[in-house]
Coordinates of C-alpha atoms in Angstrom, one line a residue:
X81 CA 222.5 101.0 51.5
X82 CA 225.6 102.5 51.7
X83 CA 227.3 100.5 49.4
X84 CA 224.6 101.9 47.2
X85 CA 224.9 105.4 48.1
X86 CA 228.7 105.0 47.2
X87 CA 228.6 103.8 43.8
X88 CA 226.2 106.2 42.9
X89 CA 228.5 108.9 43.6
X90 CA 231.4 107.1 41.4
X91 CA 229.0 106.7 38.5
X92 CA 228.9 110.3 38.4
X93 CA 232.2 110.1 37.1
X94 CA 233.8 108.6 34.1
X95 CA 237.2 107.2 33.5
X96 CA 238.2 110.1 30.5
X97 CA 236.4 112.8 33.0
X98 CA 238.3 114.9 35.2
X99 CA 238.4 114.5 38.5
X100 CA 235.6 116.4 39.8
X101 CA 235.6 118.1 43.5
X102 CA 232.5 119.3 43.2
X103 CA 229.3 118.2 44.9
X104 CA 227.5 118.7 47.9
X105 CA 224.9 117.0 50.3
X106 CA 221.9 118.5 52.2
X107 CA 221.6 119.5 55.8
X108 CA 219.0 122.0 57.4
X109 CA 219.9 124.6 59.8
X110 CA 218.6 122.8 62.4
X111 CA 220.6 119.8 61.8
X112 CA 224.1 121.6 61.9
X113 CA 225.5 123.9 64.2
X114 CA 226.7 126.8 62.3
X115 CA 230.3 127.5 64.5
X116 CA 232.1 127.9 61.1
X117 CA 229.6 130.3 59.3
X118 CA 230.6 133.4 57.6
X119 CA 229.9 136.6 59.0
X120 CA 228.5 139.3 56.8
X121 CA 226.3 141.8 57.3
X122 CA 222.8 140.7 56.2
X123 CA 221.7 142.7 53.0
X124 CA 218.3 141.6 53.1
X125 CA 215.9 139.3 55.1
X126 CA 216.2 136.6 52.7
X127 CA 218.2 133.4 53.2
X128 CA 219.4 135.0 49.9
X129 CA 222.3 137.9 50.3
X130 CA 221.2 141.3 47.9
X131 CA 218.2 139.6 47.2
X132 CA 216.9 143.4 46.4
X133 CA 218.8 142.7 42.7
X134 CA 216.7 140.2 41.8
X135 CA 214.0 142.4 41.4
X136 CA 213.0 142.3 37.8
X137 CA 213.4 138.4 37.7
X138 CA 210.4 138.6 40.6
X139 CA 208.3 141.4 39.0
X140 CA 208.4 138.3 35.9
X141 CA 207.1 136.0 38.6
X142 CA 204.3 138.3 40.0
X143 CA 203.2 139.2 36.4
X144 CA 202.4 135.4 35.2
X145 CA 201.0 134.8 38.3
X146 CA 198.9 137.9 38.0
X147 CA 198.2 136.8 34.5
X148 CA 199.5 133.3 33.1
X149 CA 201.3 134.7 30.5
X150 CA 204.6 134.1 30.1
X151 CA 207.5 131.8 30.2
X152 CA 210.5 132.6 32.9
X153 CA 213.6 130.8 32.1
X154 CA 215.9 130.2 34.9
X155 CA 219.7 128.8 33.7
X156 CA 221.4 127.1 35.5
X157 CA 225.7 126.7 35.1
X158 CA 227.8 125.0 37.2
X159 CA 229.7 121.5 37.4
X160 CA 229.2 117.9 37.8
X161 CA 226.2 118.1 40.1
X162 CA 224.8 120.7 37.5
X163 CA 225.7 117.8 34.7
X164 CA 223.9 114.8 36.2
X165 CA 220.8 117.6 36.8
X166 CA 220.1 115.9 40.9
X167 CA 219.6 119.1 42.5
X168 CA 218.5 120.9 39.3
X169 CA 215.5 118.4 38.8
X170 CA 214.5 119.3 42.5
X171 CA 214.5 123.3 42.1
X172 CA 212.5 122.7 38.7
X173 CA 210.0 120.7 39.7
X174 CA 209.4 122.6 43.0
X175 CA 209.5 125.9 41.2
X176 CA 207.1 124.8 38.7
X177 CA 205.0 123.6 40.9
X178 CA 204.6 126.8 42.2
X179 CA 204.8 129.0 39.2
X180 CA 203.9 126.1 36.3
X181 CA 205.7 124.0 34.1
X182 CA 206.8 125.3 30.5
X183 CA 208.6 122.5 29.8
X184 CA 212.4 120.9 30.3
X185 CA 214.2 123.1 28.7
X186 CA 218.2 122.8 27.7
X187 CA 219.4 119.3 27.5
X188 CA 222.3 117.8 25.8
X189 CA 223.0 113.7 24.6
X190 CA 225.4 113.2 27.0
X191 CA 225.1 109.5 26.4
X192 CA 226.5 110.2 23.2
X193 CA 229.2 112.4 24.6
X194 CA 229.8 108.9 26.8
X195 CA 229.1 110.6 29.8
X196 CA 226.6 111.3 32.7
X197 CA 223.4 113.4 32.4
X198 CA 219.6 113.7 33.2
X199 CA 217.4 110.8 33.9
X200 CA 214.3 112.7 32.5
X201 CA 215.2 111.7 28.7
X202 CA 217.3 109.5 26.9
X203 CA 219.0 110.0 23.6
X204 CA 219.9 107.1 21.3
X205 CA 221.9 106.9 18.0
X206 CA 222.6 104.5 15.6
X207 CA 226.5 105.8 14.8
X208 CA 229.6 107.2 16.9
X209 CA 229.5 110.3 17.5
X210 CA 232.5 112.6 18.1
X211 CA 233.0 114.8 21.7
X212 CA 235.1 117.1 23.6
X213 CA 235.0 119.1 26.4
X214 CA 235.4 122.4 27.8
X215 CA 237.8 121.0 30.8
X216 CA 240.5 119.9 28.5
X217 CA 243.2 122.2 26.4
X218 CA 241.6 124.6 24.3
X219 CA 240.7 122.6 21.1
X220 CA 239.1 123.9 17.8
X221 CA 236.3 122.3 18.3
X222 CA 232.4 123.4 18.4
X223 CA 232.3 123.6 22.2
X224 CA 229.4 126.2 23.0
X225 CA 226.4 126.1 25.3
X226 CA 226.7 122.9 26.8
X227 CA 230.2 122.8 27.7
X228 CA 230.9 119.9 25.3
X229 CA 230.6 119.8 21.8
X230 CA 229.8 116.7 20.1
X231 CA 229.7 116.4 15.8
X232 CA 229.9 114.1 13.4
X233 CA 231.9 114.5 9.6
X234 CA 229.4 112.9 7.7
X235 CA 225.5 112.1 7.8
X236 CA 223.8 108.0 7.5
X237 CA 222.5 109.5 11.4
X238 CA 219.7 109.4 13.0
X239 CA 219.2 110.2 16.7
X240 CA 216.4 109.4 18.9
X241 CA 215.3 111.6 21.7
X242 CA 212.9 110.1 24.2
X243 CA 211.3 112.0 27.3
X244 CA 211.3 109.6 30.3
X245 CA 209.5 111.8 32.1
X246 CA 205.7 112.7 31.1
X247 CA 205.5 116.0 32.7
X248 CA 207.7 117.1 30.3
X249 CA 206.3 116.3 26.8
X250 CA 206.7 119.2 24.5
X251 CA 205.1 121.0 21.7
X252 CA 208.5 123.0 20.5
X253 CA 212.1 121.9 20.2
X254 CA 214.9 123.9 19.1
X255 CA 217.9 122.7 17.7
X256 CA 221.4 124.8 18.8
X257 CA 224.1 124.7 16.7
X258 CA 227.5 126.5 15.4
X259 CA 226.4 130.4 13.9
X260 CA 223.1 129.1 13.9
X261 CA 223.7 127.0 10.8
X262 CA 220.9 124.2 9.5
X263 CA 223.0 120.9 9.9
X264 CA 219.7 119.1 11.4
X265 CA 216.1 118.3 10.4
X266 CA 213.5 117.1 12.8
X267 CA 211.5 113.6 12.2
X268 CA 208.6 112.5 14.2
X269 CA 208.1 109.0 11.6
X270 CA 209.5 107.5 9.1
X271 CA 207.2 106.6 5.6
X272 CA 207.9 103.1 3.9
X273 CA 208.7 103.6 0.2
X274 CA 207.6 100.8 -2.4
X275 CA 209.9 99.9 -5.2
X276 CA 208.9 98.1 -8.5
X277 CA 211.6 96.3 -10.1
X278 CA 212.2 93.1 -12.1
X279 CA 214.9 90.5 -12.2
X280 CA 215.2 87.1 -13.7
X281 CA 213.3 84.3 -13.0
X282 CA 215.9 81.2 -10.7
X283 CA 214.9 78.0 -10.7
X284 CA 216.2 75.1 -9.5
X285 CA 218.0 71.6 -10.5
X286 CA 219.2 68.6 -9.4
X287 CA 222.3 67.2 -10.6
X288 CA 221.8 63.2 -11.8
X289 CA 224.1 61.1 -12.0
X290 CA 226.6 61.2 -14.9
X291 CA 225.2 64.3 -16.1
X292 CA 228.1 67.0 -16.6
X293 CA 227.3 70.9 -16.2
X294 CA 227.9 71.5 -19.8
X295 CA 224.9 69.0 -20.6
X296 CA 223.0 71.2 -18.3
X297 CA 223.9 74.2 -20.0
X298 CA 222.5 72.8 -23.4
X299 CA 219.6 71.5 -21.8
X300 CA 218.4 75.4 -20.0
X301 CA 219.9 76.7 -23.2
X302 CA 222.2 79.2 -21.3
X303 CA 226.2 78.8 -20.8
X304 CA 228.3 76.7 -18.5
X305 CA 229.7 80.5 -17.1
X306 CA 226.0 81.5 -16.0
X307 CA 225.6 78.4 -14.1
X308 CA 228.8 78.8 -12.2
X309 CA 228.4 82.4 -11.8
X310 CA 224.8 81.6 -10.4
X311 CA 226.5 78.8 -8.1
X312 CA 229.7 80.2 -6.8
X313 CA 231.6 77.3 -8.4
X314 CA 235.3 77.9 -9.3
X315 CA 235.5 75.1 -11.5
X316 CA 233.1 72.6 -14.1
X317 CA 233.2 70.0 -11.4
X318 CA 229.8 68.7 -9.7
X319 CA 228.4 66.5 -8.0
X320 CA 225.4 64.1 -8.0
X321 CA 222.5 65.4 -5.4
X322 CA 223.5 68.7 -5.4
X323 CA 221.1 71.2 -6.4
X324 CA 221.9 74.1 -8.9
X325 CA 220.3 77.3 -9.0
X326 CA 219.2 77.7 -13.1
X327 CA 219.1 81.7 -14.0
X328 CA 216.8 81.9 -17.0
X329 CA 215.6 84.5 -19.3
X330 CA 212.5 85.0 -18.1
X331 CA 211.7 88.0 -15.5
X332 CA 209.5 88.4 -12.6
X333 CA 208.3 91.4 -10.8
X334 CA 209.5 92.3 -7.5
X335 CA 208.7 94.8 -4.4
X336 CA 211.8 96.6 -2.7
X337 CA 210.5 98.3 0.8
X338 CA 212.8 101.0 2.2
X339 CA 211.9 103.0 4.8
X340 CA 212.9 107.0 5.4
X341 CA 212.4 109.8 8.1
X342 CA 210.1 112.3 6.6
X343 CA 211.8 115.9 7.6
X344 CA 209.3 118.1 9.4
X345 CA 209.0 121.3 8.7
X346 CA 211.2 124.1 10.4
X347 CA 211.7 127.5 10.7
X348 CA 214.3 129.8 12.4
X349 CA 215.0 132.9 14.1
X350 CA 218.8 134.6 15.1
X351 CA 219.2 131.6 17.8
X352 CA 218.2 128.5 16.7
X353 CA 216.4 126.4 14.1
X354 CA 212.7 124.8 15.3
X355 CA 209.7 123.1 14.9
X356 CA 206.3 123.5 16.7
X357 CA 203.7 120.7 16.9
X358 CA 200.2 120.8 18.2
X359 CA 200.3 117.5 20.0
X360 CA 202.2 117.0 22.4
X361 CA 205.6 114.9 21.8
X362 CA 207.6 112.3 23.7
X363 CA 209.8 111.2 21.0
X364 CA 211.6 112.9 17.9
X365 CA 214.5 112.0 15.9
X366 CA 217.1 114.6 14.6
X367 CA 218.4 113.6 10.9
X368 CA 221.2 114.9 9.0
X369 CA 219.9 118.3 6.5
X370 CA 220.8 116.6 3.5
X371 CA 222.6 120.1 2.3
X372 CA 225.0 119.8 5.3
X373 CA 228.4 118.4 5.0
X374 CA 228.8 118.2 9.0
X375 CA 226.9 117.9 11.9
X376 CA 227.6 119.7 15.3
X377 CA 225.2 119.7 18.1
X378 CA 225.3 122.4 20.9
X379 CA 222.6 122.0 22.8
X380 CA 218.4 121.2 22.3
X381 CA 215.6 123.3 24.1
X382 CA 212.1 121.7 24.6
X383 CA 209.3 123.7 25.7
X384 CA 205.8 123.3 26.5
X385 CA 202.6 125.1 25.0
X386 CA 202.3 126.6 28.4
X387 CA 203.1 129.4 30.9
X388 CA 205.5 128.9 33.6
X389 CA 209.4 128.2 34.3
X390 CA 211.8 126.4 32.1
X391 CA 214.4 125.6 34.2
X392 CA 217.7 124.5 32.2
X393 CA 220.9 122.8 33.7
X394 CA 224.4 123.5 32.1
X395 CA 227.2 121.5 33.3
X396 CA 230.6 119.8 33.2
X397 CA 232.3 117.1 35.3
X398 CA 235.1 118.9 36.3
X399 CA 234.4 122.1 35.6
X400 CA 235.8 125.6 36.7
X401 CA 235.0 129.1 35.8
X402 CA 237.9 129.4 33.6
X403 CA 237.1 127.0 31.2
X404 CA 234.0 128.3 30.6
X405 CA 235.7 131.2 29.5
X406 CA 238.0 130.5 27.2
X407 CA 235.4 129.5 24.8
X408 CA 233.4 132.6 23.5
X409 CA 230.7 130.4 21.4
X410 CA 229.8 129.5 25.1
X411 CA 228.7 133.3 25.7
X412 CA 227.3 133.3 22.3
X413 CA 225.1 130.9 22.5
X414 CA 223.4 131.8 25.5
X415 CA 221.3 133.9 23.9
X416 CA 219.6 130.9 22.4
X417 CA 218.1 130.2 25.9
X418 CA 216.7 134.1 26.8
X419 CA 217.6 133.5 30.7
X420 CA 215.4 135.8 32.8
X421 CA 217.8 134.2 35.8
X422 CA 221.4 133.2 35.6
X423 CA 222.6 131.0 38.6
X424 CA 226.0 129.6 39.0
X425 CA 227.6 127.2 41.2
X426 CA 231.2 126.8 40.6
X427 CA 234.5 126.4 43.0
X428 CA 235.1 123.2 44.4
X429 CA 237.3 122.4 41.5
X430 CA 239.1 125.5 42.0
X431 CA 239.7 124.4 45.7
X432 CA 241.2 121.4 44.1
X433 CA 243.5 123.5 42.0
X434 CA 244.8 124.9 44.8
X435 CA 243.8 128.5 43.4
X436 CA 244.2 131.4 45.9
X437 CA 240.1 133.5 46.3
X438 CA 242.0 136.5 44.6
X439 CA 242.1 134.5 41.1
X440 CA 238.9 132.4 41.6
X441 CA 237.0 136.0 42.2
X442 CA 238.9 137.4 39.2
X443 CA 237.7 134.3 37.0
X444 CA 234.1 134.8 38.2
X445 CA 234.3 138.4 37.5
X446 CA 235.5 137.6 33.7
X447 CA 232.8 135.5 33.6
X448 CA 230.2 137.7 34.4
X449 CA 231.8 140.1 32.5
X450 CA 231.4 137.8 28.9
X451 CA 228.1 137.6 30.0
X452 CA 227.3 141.0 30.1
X453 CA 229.3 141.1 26.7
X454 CA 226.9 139.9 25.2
X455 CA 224.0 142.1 26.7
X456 CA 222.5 139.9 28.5
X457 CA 222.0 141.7 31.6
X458 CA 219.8 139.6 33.9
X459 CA 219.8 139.4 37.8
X460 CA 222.4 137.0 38.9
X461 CA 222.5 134.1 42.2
X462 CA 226.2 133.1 42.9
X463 CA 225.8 130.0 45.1
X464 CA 228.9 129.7 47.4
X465 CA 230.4 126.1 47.3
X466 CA 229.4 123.7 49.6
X467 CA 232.0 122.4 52.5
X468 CA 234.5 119.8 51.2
X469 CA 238.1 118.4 52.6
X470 CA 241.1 119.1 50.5
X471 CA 243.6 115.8 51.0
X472 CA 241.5 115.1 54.0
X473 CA 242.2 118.6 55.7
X474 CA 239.9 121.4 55.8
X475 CA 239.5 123.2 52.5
X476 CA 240.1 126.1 53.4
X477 CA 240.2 127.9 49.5
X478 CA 236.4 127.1 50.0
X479 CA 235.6 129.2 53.3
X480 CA 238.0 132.1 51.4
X481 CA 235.6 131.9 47.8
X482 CA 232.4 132.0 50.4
X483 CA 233.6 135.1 52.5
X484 CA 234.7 136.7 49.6
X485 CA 231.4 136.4 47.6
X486 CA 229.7 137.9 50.0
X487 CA 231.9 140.5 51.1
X488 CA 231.7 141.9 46.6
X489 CA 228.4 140.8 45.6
X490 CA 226.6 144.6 46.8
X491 CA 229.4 146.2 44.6
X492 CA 229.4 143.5 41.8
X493 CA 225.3 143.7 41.6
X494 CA 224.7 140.3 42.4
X495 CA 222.4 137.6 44.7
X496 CA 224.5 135.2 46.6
X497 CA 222.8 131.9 48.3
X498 CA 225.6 130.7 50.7
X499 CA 225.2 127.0 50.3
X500 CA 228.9 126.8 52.8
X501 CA 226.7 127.9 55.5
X502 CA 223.6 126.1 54.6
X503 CA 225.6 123.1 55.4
X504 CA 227.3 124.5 58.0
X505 CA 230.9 124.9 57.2
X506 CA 233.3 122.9 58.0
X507 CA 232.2 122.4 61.6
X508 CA 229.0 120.8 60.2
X509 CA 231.1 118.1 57.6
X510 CA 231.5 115.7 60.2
X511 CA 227.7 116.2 61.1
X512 CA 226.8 114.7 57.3
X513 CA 229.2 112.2 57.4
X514 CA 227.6 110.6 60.5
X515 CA 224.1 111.1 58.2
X516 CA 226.0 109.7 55.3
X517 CA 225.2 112.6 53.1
X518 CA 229.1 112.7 52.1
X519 CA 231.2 109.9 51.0
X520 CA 234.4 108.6 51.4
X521 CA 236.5 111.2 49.8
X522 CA 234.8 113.8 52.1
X523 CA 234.0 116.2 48.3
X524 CA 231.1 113.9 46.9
X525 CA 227.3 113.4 47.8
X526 CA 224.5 111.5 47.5
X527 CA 221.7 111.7 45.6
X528 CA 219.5 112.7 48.4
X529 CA 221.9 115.4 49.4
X530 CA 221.7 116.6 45.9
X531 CA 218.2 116.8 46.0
X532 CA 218.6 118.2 49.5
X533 CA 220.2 121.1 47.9
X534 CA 218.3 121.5 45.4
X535 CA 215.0 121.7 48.1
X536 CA 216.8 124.4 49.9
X537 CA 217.7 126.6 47.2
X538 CA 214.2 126.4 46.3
X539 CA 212.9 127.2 49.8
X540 CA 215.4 130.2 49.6
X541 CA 214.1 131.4 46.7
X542 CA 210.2 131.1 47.1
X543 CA 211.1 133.2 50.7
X544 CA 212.7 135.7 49.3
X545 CA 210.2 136.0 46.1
X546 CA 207.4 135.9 49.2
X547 CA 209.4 139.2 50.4
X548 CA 209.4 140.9 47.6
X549 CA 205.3 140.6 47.5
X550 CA 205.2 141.5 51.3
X551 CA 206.8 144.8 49.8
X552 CA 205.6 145.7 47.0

């Protein structure tokens, strides 16, 4: 098993990503002793600090529960852990089950990116498609909402999205790309067109012996350059036995099938390009829009006909805060997915950078700030990083980011769940070792630590929406 556990981890990682220090395993409060915790004076009764600024984002909550009218969308932007959507999965599906399930949400073909993602649909194409991601030197490229832009210069595509997971069939899909431009159309099916055509009647002789190929010639009345033509024959010599093919000048009719994707029909707004279907779908295929002359894919939202939470994942192996920001299509774009909730869960790959808390809090702040930017003002989490070791020492960069989070987030106007203290700091690493909730490199977790997170965020969350009712 724990030869298992560990080659899940690496899996998480592939050879072109970079190295990511960024994940983090479960452990409840009354499995770690909290020695190493932060101290900061509680701004609410929450598990979550400031939870008062979350206000509107619960008044959402109370109204569909009062009424079951509306889709809350919760986004969710972070790194690897964000990416292959463990923990994200488990705050979406206990959310929903709380609040009801409006469908999936963002996703992204990281298997055509060659890369990691969610195991609740699959994407399949049958050509290469071209990546790049927000982690490596600024590139003109159509990097946006998912952190990684993938495109193609010409069309002969078609790309296949299945939902592996039932709960999440959909009734809309919206298609994310570039300025909102139409490079895609939507096919449920493709229609089998029949062709009439003629062409010459073949038939067939055998070659006697003695007999020359321009006596055969004569005999079909046609010339000894047909024959070979017909025959592949570079020269007049044949042989007894063989079997010629005979073109004559008669003509038969013949049926050509060829099959196409029949385009749906779609319409737009300022975001995205979409199509909504009364049945419920599992599968679709995006085709090139025959008036495009490229194709780049941002990101793909699928909802359900239904009330509830959409809860969507954005994330990068690797990532950091700054490489978010330095590209503005990113901002832009997330628009498309009207968040009512932002969370973010970025650090460890600061830690591994080596940057001091005073740039990692001046990189969250821009962030924030190119958010706001774009007036989207929503209530914010900020989850503090979980514990880690830095070269097998205590990573101390990570205890700075957590203290210092807490100690701005009343000024800044923002919720903070302190996942560093949720797993106890660094006095409780050792404790999930022993559990084998962390691996070898003492930075990575398991999938059940993942999802471990994931339940206790969710917990958090639920208490502190529970305390906003109690008060109100």
């Amino acid at each position: 098993m724990n030869k298992l556990i560990i080659i899940f981890c690496c899996l998480f990682f592939s050879a072109n990503d970079k190295a990511q220090k960024t994940d983090s395993l479960p452990t409840t409060k009354n499995m770690i002793h909290k020695v190493d915790s932060i101290v900061a004076d509680p701004v609410s009764d929450d598990q979550i600090y400031n939870a008062k600024v979350l206000k509107d984002f619960f008044e959402k909550l109370k109204e569909n529960e009062d009424h079951n009218n509306r889709k809350i969308n919760i986004v969710h932007i972070g790194d690897s852990h964000i990416q292959g959507d463990l923990m994200t999965n488990e705050v979406r599906k206990k959310l929903q089950q709380q609040f009801g399930n409006a469908g999936r949400g963002l996703v992204f073909p990281y298997q055509l990116a060659k890369t990691n993602g969610s195991y609740n649909e699959r994407f399949y194409s049958n050509r290469t498609w071209e990546s790049y991601r927000n982690i490596l030197p600024t590139k003109n490229a159509p990097i946006g909402l998912s952190g990684i832009g993938l495109w193609r210069d010409n069309g002969g595509f078609a790309v296949e999205l299945r939902v592996k997971d039932m709960a999440y069939k959909f009734n809309t899909i919206k298609i994310i790309t570039p300025q909102n431009q139409h490079m895609f159309d939507l096919a449920t099916s493709s229609q089998v067109n029949l062709i009439q055509t003629s062409e010459k009647k073949v038939i067939t002789h055998k070659i006697k012996k003695g007999e020359a190929i321009s006596t055969i010639a004569d005999k079909y009345n046609i010339s000894v350059a047909d024959i070979k033509k017909a025959n592949g024959l570079k020269s007049n010599n044949i042989r007894a036995g063989r079997t010629l093919k005979i073109p004559t000048n008669e003509t038969k009719q013949k049926t050509i099938k060829s099959s196409e994707f029949v385009p749906l029909n779609l319409e737009s707004d300022s975001f995205c390009h979409y199509f909504n279907s009364d049945k419920a779908l599992e599968k679709i295929y995006l085709v090139p829009n025959k008036e495009a002359s490229k194709y780049e894919l941002n990101g793909i939202v699928l909802e359900k006909d239904s009330p509830g939470i959409l809860y969507s994942g954005i994330g990068v192996n690797g990532a950091k805060y700054s490489d978010y920001n330095k590209y503005p299509l990113f901002f832009e774009q997330l628009k498309a997915v009207h968040p009512d909730l932002l969370v973010f869960s970025l650090g460890t790959n600061e830690s591994y950078d080596k940057l001091e808390v005073e740039g990692y809090i001046k990189h969250l702040r821009e962030f924030i700030s190119n958010i706001k930017a774009q007036n989207i003002n929503v209530p914010i989490i900020v989850m503090t990083p979980p514990p880690s070791l830095l070269r097998r020492k205590p990573n101390t960069y990570i205890k700075d980011y957590a203290k210092e989070i807490l100690e701005i987030a009343q000024k800044d106007g923002f919720a903070v769940w302190d996942l560093y203290d949720e797993f106890g700091g660094m006095d409780g690493i050792r404790k999930l070792k022993t559990q084998k909730l962390i691996g070898p490199d003492w930075v990575h977790y398991s999938k059940k630590g993942y999802e471990k997170q994931g339940d206790l965020f969710a917990q958090a969350v639920l208490k502190a929406y529970d305390n906003f009712k109690s008060k109100n």
